[in-house]
Amino acid sequence: MAGRVQSFAPGPSMLPDEVLSEYQASVGQFRDTGLGILELGHRSGQFEEMYESTVAHLRALLAVPDGYEVLLLHGGGRFQFTMLPANLLPEDGSADYIETGHFAAAAAADAAAYGRVNVVASTRRDRFLRLPRAEETRSTAGATYTHYTSNNTEIGTQFRKLPRHHGIGWLACDASSDLLTRRFDVGAHGCVYATSHKNLGTAGVGIVIIRSDLLAPVRKLPAYLSYATHAQASSRFNTPPISAIYVMSLMLQWTADGGGVEAMEKGCTAKSELLYGLLDDSDFYSPLVAVEDRSKVNVTFAAPTPDLEAAFQEAAAQRDLVGLWGYRKVGHLRASLFNAVPLTAVEKLADFMDEFARTNRPRLPAESTSR
Ligand SMILES: Cc1ncc(COP(=O)(O)O)c(C=O)c1O
């Protein structure tokens, strides 16, 4: 599509041209309904069919085992910080939270409104620039569940293996920024949730994959807050985010056509290796995260000074490379490599980074650094 820039934003992500074109056409006319997608009713057969096929597609791509419910809810990822403990953290019980970033910390803080939260591992003292080692995690005997964030979007760390947790509890995962970017063992979890605007389309949906035996809430809840309500109503208890679910259905089709999760994983590996290789060889940029904890989805790095980081973003924007800001509490620079970001865009970014370093290195005072 003419006039488009390449976005490396942490979300909403850019979307593939094919998805945008199909969405645009559906605004005028969705299938043979005589209505546009923005006008489609959620009780219509056409929506029902689209909803069912979206859920089936997601199940197939993620190899969701039997015995799990898939819900598509309002509220994005963040609403799950509260919905999960409201449903599943008993008032007299406790849950273990692994604190690896700002979203992970926010999830733990919200859960504390419902029951005891044990922060069983934290890398806060290291500004979250690494993940806790298994031996640093002290699980609590009897904890109902252990919550972790598989990919810390803001820092650029990603769990390679499931975190250690106490045998009797189940694992809960915020997979907002890496769901569908790699193979993922849903069956090892009691509940996995994610927001939609990174690898699953646009903002507006919270994807919840939950073991069926966990649907009944541990406390009396207003109907809307209960997973059981939404499961019974096939996520149509109230009017769902129809248009965002449609974008998700298009993204899932695009993901399947592109070879599914394994192909996406290869893509993320190739894109991130290109950037980490450049950063590791550079005497201008420095990667923020230790090699063993680096994310394949969000690559964070520093330039030698804050002024140069601002100049980097301005110069990049002139080349149509945008969204490279660091998270507001972390600063520096970040390239988010969600599935829809093509390798060619990352190659263009790498060329730009090389050139920017060559042009600006000579102007630096000796020993200057922004870290
Ligand atoms: C890891 C993680 N969790 C949760 C969220 C919150 O998602 P939302 O803004 O859709 O509520 C984000 C958003 O960027 C995220 O990266």
XYZ file of C-alpha atoms and ligand atoms in Angstrom:
387
model
C 0.000 0.000 0.000
C 1.378 3.391 -1.002
C 2.533 5.927 1.579
C 2.823 3.443 4.452
C 5.638 3.476 6.982
C 7.177 0.475 8.777
C 6.080 0.398 12.397
C 8.209 -1.195 15.116
C 5.774 -0.035 17.787
C 5.124 -2.197 20.864
C 1.426 -2.259 20.070
C -0.839 -1.750 18.335
C 1.364 -3.500 15.806
C 1.377 -2.857 12.087
C -0.892 -5.226 10.158
C -0.174 -7.080 6.899
C -1.395 -5.350 3.716
C -3.605 -8.351 2.903
C -5.380 -8.043 6.260
C -5.898 -4.296 5.831
C -7.261 -4.678 2.294
C -9.697 -7.355 3.307
C -10.804 -5.368 6.339
C -11.284 -2.240 4.223
C -13.499 -4.134 1.788
C -15.534 -5.559 4.666
C -16.295 -2.062 5.995
C -18.368 -1.474 2.862
C -19.838 -4.989 2.692
C -19.238 -7.972 4.970
C -19.652 -11.127 2.892
C -23.180 -11.149 1.429
C -24.900 -9.462 4.353
C -25.559 -6.095 2.717
C -23.972 -4.602 5.847
C -20.471 -3.510 6.668
C -18.531 -5.280 9.439
C -19.018 -2.251 11.707
C -22.774 -2.728 11.430
C -22.954 -6.506 11.809
C -25.091 -7.790 14.681
C -23.555 -10.163 17.202
C -26.654 -12.376 17.165
C -26.485 -12.813 13.399
C -25.643 -16.175 11.881
C -22.788 -14.545 9.978
C -21.137 -13.319 13.176
C -21.728 -16.630 14.899
C -20.009 -18.429 12.052
C -17.116 -15.960 12.038
C -16.747 -16.234 15.826
C -16.771 -20.038 15.813
C -14.244 -20.243 12.997
C -11.978 -17.689 14.732
C -11.936 -19.741 17.918
C -11.396 -22.976 15.960
C -8.532 -21.366 14.059
C -6.888 -20.143 17.261
C -7.250 -23.586 18.819
C -5.655 -25.230 15.790
C -2.747 -22.781 15.525
C -1.943 -23.062 19.237
C -2.738 -26.792 19.455
C -5.027 -26.089 22.414
C -5.743 -29.443 24.093
C -9.267 -30.668 24.839
C -10.576 -29.523 28.201
C -9.790 -25.827 27.635
C -12.271 -23.031 26.971
C -11.292 -20.177 24.636
C -12.903 -16.826 25.426
C -12.685 -13.592 23.448
C -13.497 -10.806 25.885
C -13.467 -7.051 26.111
C -10.742 -5.407 28.138
C -7.475 -6.378 26.442
C -4.667 -7.865 28.499
C -4.902 -5.590 31.470
C -8.437 -6.519 32.430
C -7.122 -10.041 33.031
C -4.831 -8.700 35.755
C -8.013 -8.349 37.790
C -10.380 -10.921 36.250
C -8.013 -13.839 36.846
C -7.560 -13.314 40.613
C -11.199 -12.233 41.049
C -12.224 -15.639 39.711
C -9.463 -17.850 40.995
C -7.556 -16.432 43.959
C -9.428 -17.446 47.132
C -9.616 -14.820 49.855
C -7.928 -17.166 52.324
C -5.500 -18.524 49.730
C -2.441 -17.185 47.998
C -0.906 -16.941 44.538
C 2.740 -16.714 43.506
C 3.722 -13.920 41.121
C 7.032 -13.671 39.267
C 7.908 -10.010 38.910
C 9.883 -9.497 35.726
C 8.632 -6.140 34.521
C 6.120 -3.343 34.851
C 3.170 -5.328 33.502
C 4.097 -8.304 35.704
C 4.242 -5.974 38.725
C 0.877 -4.426 37.818
C -0.694 -7.902 37.576
C 0.611 -8.743 41.066
C -0.637 -5.428 42.493
C -4.138 -5.984 41.089
C -4.273 -9.550 42.427
C -3.500 -8.303 45.944
C -7.021 -6.841 46.060
C -8.400 -10.410 46.178
C -6.026 -12.526 48.268
C -2.441 -12.949 49.380
C 0.156 -12.389 46.695
C 3.635 -13.806 47.151
C 6.219 -12.166 44.914
C 8.353 -15.306 44.713
C 10.995 -13.937 42.360
C 11.783 -10.420 41.243
C 14.473 -8.742 39.197
C 13.328 -5.251 40.110
C 16.711 -4.489 41.684
C 18.293 -5.146 38.301
C 15.757 -2.828 36.660
C 14.149 -5.977 35.222
C 16.970 -6.255 32.691
C 17.237 -9.984 33.310
C 14.946 -12.851 34.295
C 15.216 -14.654 37.636
C 17.119 -17.943 37.609
C 15.192 -21.058 38.662
C 17.069 -21.171 41.984
C 16.033 -17.576 42.765
C 12.341 -18.538 42.673
C 10.919 -19.575 46.039
C 7.538 -21.130 45.359
C 4.996 -21.116 48.162
C 3.623 -24.454 49.294
C -0.112 -24.385 48.705
C -0.169 -21.417 46.318
C -3.203 -21.731 44.061
C -1.310 -20.626 40.965
C 1.937 -19.085 39.776
C 1.652 -16.128 37.426
C 4.357 -15.067 34.978
C 4.726 -12.881 31.881
C 6.190 -14.953 29.051
C 7.560 -11.927 27.185
C 8.208 -8.603 28.901
C 7.324 -6.194 26.122
C 8.722 -3.139 27.855
C 12.167 -4.526 28.802
C 12.758 -7.100 26.081
C 13.154 -10.278 28.145
C 11.460 -13.585 27.320
C 11.212 -16.875 29.172
C 12.748 -19.712 27.131
C 11.540 -22.372 29.577
C 8.527 -22.474 31.861
C 9.352 -20.877 35.212
C 9.716 -23.097 38.263
C 6.549 -23.387 40.301
C 5.190 -25.474 43.103
C 3.852 -28.830 41.959
C 0.279 -28.586 43.212
C -0.619 -25.185 41.775
C -1.134 -24.371 38.119
C 0.627 -21.849 35.891
C -1.026 -18.640 34.715
C 0.640 -16.767 31.871
C 0.307 -13.284 30.445
C 1.372 -14.090 26.876
C 0.259 -10.723 25.494
C 3.292 -10.040 23.357
C 4.475 -13.472 22.234
C 1.369 -15.612 21.753
C 1.588 -17.020 18.192
C 5.233 -15.970 17.773
C 6.535 -19.382 18.902
C 5.420 -22.857 19.885
C 3.756 -22.719 23.261
C 2.612 -25.483 25.588
C -0.923 -24.388 26.502
C -1.485 -27.714 28.299
C 1.189 -26.842 30.877
C -0.995 -23.956 32.064
C -4.273 -23.500 33.875
C -4.881 -20.139 32.211
C -3.178 -18.215 29.412
C -4.295 -14.764 28.408
C -3.187 -12.151 25.903
C -4.158 -8.855 24.432
C -5.013 -8.744 20.741
C -3.095 -5.774 19.371
C 0.333 -7.348 18.920
C 0.115 -10.627 17.004
C -3.642 -11.102 16.855
C -4.865 -7.964 15.154
C -5.983 -4.686 16.600
C -6.851 -3.506 20.135
C -10.116 -4.506 21.745
C -9.982 -8.194 22.619
C -8.643 -10.155 25.567
C -7.945 -13.755 24.598
C -8.384 -16.154 27.523
C -7.575 -19.856 27.276
C -8.618 -21.527 30.479
C -8.894 -25.089 31.754
C -12.587 -25.969 31.961
C -12.350 -27.071 35.601
C -11.245 -23.525 36.529
C -14.309 -21.787 35.127
C -16.296 -21.691 38.367
C -15.314 -18.608 40.398
C -13.983 -19.024 43.943
C -16.123 -16.128 45.205
C -19.471 -14.553 44.413
C -18.917 -12.203 41.511
C -21.022 -9.863 39.402
C -22.036 -11.828 36.317
C -19.838 -9.862 33.953
C -16.651 -10.552 35.936
C -17.109 -14.322 35.930
C -15.381 -16.548 33.370
C -18.275 -18.993 33.697
C -20.725 -16.343 32.425
C -18.702 -15.749 29.275
C -18.067 -19.452 28.684
C -21.797 -20.228 28.949
C -22.586 -17.393 26.532
C -19.788 -18.284 24.043
C -18.303 -14.834 24.709
C -21.563 -13.150 23.704
C -22.940 -12.268 27.151
C -22.868 -8.667 25.995
C -22.069 -7.224 22.581
C -18.531 -8.381 21.774
C -15.869 -6.305 19.972
C -17.121 -7.618 16.621
C -14.825 -5.664 14.367
C -11.685 -6.491 16.381
C -12.648 -10.171 16.379
C -12.959 -9.970 12.608
C -9.466 -8.455 12.334
C -8.271 -11.314 14.546
C -9.857 -13.845 12.209
C -7.998 -12.262 9.274
C -4.710 -12.285 11.220
C -5.172 -15.949 12.107
C -5.779 -16.799 8.450
C -2.672 -14.805 7.492
C -0.674 -16.652 10.171
C -1.870 -20.043 8.924
C -1.184 -19.112 5.282
C 2.309 -18.034 6.322
C 3.086 -21.491 7.729
C 1.610 -21.265 11.234
C 3.367 -20.828 14.533
C 6.542 -22.697 13.534
C 7.063 -20.368 10.581
C 6.367 -17.332 12.785
C 8.975 -18.609 15.247
C 11.543 -18.937 12.462
C 10.672 -15.425 11.315
C 11.091 -13.974 14.817
C 14.402 -15.781 15.215
C 15.737 -14.441 11.912
C 14.559 -10.875 12.588
C 15.866 -10.733 16.162
C 19.203 -12.404 15.294
C 19.795 -9.775 12.649
C 19.383 -6.969 15.182
C 21.177 -8.641 18.113
C 24.090 -9.517 15.792
C 24.374 -5.867 14.807
C 24.122 -4.702 18.434
C 26.709 -7.195 19.689
C 29.184 -6.160 16.990
C 28.620 -2.464 17.566
C 30.789 -0.017 19.493
C 27.973 2.537 19.247
C 24.794 0.751 20.374
C 24.458 -1.476 23.424
C 21.768 -4.128 23.933
C 19.956 -3.709 27.265
C 19.347 -7.362 28.130
C 21.684 -10.264 28.981
C 22.092 -12.707 26.060
C 20.320 -15.655 27.732
C 17.158 -13.668 28.530
C 16.734 -11.710 25.310
C 13.330 -11.517 23.693
C 12.871 -12.460 20.065
C 9.943 -10.072 19.907
C 11.114 -6.835 21.559
C 14.737 -5.878 21.018
C 15.836 -3.112 23.409
C 19.023 -1.128 23.038
C 20.741 2.138 23.890
C 22.611 4.672 21.797
C 25.501 6.499 23.492
C 23.518 9.544 24.712
C 19.869 10.547 25.221
C 20.286 13.241 22.542
C 21.468 10.635 20.077
C 18.506 8.421 20.961
C 16.159 11.295 20.120
C 18.092 12.028 16.907
C 17.968 8.300 16.045
C 14.178 8.291 16.155
C 13.899 11.464 14.110
C 16.288 10.219 11.444
C 14.583 6.815 11.387
C 11.179 8.455 10.879
C 12.587 10.270 7.849
C 13.265 6.791 6.421
C 9.702 5.709 7.257
C 10.866 3.597 10.226
C 8.691 4.519 13.214
C 7.671 3.344 16.694
C 11.218 2.847 17.981
C 10.778 4.545 21.353
C 11.581 2.706 24.577
C 8.898 2.071 27.190
C 8.344 5.262 29.192
C 9.729 3.760 32.438
C 12.731 2.185 30.698
C 13.745 4.770 28.109
C 16.301 4.126 25.329
C 15.200 2.424 22.114
C 13.193 -0.662 21.202
C 12.297 -2.469 17.998
C 9.202 -4.658 18.304
C 9.240 -7.497 15.810
C 5.690 -8.801 15.921
C 4.638 -11.348 13.319
C 3.360 -8.769 10.834
C 6.706 -6.916 10.759
C 8.448 -8.316 7.665
C 12.115 -9.319 7.588
C 12.650 -6.762 4.811
C 11.610 -3.997 7.240
C 14.112 -5.262 9.803
C 16.826 -5.339 7.120
C 15.988 -1.748 6.294
C 16.194 -0.866 9.979
C 19.561 -2.634 10.335
C 20.952 -0.694 7.335
C 19.702 2.536 8.865
C 21.241 1.683 12.245
C 24.607 0.989 10.629
C 24.524 4.249 8.760
C 23.380 6.255 11.794
C 26.230 4.818 13.873
C 28.803 5.583 11.156
C 27.566 9.158 10.785
C 27.347 9.931 14.486
C 30.268 8.047 16.015
C 32.914 10.625 15.046
C 30.998 13.391 16.863
C 31.060 11.584 20.196
C 33.259 12.713 23.076
C 35.453 9.815 24.273
C 33.803 7.507 26.907
C 30.320 8.989 26.427
C 27.415 6.701 27.210
C 23.737 7.094 27.962
C 23.553 4.215 30.453
C 2.956 -8.067 28.566
C 1.748 -7.180 28.495
N 0.701 -7.431 29.305
C -0.401 -6.669 29.278
C -0.516 -5.610 28.415
C -1.758 -4.759 28.440
O -2.523 -4.934 27.291
P -3.760 -3.948 27.031
O -3.193 -2.583 26.843
O -4.443 -4.475 25.837
O -4.626 -4.023 28.248
C 0.543 -5.319 27.541
C 0.415 -4.171 26.611
O 1.285 -3.719 25.966
C 1.697 -6.130 27.584
O 2.731 -5.887 26.774
